[in-house]
Short mmCIF file of C-alpha atoms in Angstrom, two decimals:
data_model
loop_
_atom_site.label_atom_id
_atom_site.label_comp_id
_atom_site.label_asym_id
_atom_site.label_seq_id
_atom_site.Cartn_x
_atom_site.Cartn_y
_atom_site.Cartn_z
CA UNK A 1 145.45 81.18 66.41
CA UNK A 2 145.54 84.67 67.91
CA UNK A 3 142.23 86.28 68.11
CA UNK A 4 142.99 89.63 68.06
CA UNK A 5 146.55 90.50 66.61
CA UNK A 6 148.58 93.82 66.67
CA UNK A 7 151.76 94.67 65.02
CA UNK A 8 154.46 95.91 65.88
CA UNK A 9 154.29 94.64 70.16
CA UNK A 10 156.96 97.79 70.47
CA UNK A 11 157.62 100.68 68.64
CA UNK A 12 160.36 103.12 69.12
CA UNK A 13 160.25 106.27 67.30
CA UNK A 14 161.64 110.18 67.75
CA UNK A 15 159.38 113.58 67.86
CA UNK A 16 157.67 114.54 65.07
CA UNK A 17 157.90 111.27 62.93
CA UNK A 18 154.65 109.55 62.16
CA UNK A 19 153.80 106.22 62.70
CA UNK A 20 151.03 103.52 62.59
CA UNK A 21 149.53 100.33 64.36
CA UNK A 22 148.11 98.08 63.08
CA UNK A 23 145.20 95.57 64.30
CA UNK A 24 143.57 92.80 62.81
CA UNK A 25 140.97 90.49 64.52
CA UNK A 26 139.58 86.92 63.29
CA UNK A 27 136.91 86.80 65.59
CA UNK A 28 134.31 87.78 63.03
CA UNK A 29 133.25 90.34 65.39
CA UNK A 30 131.59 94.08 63.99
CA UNK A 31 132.50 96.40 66.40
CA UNK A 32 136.80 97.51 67.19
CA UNK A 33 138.02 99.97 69.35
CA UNK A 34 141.57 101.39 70.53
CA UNK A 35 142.30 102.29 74.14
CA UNK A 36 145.58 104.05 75.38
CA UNK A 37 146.82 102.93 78.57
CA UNK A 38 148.69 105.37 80.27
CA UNK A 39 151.63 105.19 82.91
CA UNK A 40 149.52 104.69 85.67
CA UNK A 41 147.70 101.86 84.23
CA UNK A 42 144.63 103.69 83.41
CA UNK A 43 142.55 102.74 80.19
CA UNK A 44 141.17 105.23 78.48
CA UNK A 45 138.72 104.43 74.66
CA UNK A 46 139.94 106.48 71.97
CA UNK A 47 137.65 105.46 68.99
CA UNK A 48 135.51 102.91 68.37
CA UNK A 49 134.36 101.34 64.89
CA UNK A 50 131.65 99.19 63.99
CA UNK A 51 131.47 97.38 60.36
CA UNK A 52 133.86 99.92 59.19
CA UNK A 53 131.75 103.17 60.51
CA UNK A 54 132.98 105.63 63.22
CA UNK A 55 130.83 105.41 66.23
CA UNK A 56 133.27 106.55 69.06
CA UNK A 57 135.73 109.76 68.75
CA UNK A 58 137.01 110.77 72.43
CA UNK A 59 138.50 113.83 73.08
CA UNK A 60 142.01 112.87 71.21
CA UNK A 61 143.93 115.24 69.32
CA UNK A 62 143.35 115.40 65.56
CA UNK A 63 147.05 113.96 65.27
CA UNK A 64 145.45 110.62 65.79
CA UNK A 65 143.72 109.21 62.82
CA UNK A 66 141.79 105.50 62.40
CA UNK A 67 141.15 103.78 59.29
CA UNK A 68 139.33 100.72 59.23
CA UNK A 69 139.47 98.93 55.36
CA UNK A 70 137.15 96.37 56.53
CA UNK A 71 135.42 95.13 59.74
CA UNK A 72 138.58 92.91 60.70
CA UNK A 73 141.09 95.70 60.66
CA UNK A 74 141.49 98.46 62.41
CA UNK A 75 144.56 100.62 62.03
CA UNK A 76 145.76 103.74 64.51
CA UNK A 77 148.29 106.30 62.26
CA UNK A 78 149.75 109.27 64.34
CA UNK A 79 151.31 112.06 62.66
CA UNK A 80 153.77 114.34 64.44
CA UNK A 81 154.60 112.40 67.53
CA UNK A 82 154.92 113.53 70.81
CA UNK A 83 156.65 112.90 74.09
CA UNK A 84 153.51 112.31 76.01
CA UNK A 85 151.89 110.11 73.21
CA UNK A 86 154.06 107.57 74.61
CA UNK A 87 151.69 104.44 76.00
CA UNK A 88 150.47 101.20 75.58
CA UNK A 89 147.81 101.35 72.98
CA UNK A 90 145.38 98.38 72.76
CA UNK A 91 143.05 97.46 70.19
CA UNK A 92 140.33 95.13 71.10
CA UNK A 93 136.60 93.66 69.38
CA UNK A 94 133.44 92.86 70.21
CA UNK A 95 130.31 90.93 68.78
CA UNK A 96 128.07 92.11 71.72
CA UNK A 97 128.53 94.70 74.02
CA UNK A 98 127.35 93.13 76.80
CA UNK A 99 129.45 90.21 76.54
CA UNK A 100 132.58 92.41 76.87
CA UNK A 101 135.58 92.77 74.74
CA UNK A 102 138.33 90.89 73.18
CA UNK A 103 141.98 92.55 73.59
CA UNK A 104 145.04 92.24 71.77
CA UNK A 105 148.48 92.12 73.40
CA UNK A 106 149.37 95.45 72.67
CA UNK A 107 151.79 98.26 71.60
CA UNK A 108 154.37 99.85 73.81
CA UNK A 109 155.26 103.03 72.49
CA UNK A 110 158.22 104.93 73.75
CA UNK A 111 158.76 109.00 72.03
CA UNK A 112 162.22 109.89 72.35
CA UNK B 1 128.28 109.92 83.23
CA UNK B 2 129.28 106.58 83.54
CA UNK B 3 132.36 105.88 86.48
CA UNK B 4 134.18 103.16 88.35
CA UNK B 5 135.85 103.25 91.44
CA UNK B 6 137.74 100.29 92.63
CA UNK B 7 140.11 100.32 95.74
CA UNK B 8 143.65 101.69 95.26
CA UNK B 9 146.46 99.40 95.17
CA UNK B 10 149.62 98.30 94.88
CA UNK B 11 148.27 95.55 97.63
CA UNK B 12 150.82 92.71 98.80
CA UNK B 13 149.53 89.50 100.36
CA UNK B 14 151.42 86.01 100.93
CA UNK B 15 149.92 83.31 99.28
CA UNK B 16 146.60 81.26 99.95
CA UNK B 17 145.45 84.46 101.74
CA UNK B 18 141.69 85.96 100.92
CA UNK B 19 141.54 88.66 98.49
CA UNK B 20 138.64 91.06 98.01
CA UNK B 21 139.07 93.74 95.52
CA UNK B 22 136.58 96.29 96.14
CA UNK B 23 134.61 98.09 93.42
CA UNK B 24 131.49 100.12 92.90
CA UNK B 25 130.20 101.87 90.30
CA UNK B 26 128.24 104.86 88.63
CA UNK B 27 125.43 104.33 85.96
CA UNK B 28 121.79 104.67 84.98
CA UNK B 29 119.69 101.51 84.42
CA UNK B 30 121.83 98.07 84.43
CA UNK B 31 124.69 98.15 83.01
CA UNK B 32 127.04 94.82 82.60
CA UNK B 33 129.65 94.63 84.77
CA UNK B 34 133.26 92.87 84.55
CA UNK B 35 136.92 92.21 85.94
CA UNK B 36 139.38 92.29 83.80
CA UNK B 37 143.22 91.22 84.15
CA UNK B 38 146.54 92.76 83.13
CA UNK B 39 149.04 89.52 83.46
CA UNK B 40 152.74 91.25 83.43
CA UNK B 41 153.67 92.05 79.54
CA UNK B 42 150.62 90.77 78.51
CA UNK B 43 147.17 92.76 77.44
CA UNK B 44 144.08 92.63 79.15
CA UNK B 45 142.01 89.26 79.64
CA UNK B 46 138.33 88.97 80.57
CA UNK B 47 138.05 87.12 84.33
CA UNK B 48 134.30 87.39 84.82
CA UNK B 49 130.99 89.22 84.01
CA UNK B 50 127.36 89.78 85.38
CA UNK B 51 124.61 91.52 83.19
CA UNK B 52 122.00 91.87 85.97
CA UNK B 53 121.63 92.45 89.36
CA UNK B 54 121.64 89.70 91.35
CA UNK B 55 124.31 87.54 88.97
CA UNK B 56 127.15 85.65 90.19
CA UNK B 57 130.28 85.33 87.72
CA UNK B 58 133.16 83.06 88.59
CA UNK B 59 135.95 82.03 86.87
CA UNK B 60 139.82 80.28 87.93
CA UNK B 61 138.03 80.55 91.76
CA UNK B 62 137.26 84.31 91.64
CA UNK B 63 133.85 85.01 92.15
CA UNK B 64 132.29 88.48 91.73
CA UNK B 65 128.25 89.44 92.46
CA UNK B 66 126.10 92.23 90.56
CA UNK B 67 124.78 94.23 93.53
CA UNK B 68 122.09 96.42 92.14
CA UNK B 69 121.32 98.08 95.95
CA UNK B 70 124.86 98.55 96.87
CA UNK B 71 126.40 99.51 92.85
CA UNK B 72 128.95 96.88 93.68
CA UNK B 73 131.13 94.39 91.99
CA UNK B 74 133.62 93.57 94.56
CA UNK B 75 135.62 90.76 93.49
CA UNK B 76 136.96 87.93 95.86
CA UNK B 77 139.15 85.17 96.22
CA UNK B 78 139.33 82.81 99.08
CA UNK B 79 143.15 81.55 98.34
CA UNK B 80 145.41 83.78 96.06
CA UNK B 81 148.32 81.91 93.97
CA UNK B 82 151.80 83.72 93.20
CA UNK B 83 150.55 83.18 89.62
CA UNK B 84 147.81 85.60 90.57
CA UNK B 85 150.02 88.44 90.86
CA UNK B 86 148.45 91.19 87.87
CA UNK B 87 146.71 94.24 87.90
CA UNK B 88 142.78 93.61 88.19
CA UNK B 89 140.53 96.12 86.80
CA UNK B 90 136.55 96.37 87.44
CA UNK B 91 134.77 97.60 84.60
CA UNK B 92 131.01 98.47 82.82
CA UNK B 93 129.21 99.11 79.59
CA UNK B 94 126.22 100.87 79.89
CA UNK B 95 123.19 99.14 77.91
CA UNK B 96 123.11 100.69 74.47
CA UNK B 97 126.60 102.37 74.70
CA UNK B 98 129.71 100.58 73.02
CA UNK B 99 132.38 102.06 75.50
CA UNK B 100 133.95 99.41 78.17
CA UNK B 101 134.04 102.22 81.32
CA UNK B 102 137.22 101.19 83.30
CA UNK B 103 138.45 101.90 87.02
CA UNK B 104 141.90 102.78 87.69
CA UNK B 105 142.76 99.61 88.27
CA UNK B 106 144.84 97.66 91.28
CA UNK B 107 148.17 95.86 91.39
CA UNK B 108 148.42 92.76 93.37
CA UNK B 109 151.49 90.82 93.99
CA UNK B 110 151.83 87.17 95.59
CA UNK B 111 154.12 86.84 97.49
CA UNK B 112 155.20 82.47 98.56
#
């Protein structure tokens, strides 16, 4: 039983559409996050939730919107998509900090 | 802020060899400290953690110690695998923050 699921694994899509991911965990954890992994590997947090509640906005362009219905989803919709928004994006959860975080598979998307 | 810096890859080594992965890091107080892995195609999996100086974590023969004098986390390995072969990435959360810091990250392939 996956612990932390995201949908769709790849996602092919032209400038200027708009387009969502979506993440769901059954971990019962409170706090979910997205990351964008670039090219080069690097991992970078975009926004963070806990029970619902914003608690982590990075610098990320305003094209980029979360939504989180309840603590065991959290979606990423991005309007007006660009070239370089191409990435893996990862969604992952966490109960306690400390104890570190639980990752989903992630989405590969390409911007044509 | 917050940083990691772990030793630039791609590194190639023929299997059974020792691997240390070196990485040190940037914080105020003690934060908790981790290695993560990247398995090709796949997301990212918690290897190990330490939340205080001094700790050991281990896991699948890695080992990894909290060095509070030195910032360190290097991670080691006394006889790599071919299944091995991932990118490994060193990584913090500073106490009372709920953003995972990451390094850039380092590619290792196993050669037989």
């Amino acid at each position: 039983d996956t612990a932390v699921s995201q949908t769709p694994k790849y996602l092919v899509t032209q400038m200027g559409n708009d387009k969502s991911i979506k993440c769901e965990q059954n971990l019962g954890h409170d706090t979910m996050y997205w990351y964008k992994q670039d090219s080069k590997k690097f991992l970078k947090i975009m926004f963070s939730y806990n029970n619902k509640e914003l608690i982590i906005n990075e610098t990320v362009p305003n094209r980029f919107s979360p939504k989180s219905p309840d603590k065991a989803h959290l979606n990423l919709h991005i309007n007006s998509l660009e070239l370089g928004d191409s990435a893996v994006y990862f969604c992952a959860s966490s109960q306690v900090s400390g104890d570190g975080y639980t990752f989903g598979s992630g989405t590969r998307l390409t911007v044509v | 802020g917050n940083s990691v810096t772990q030793m630039e890859g791609p590194v190639t080594l023929s299997e059974e060899a020792f691997l240390t992965i070196n990485c040190t890091y940037t914080a105020t107080g003690y934060p908790s400290l981790f290695w993560y892995v990247q398995y090709p195609g796949e997301g990212l999996q918690l290897l190990l953690k330490a939340t205080k100086a001094d700790d050991k974590g281990s896991n699948k023969g890695f080992e990894a110690t909290y060095r509070k004098e030195t910032t360190s986390f290097h991670l080691e390995k006394g006889s790599v695998q071919v299944s091995d072969s991932a990118v490994y990435f060193c990584a913090l959360i500073q106490g009372g923050s709920e953003k995972l810091v990451f390094g850039k990250g380092m590619k290792l392939t196993v050669n037989p």
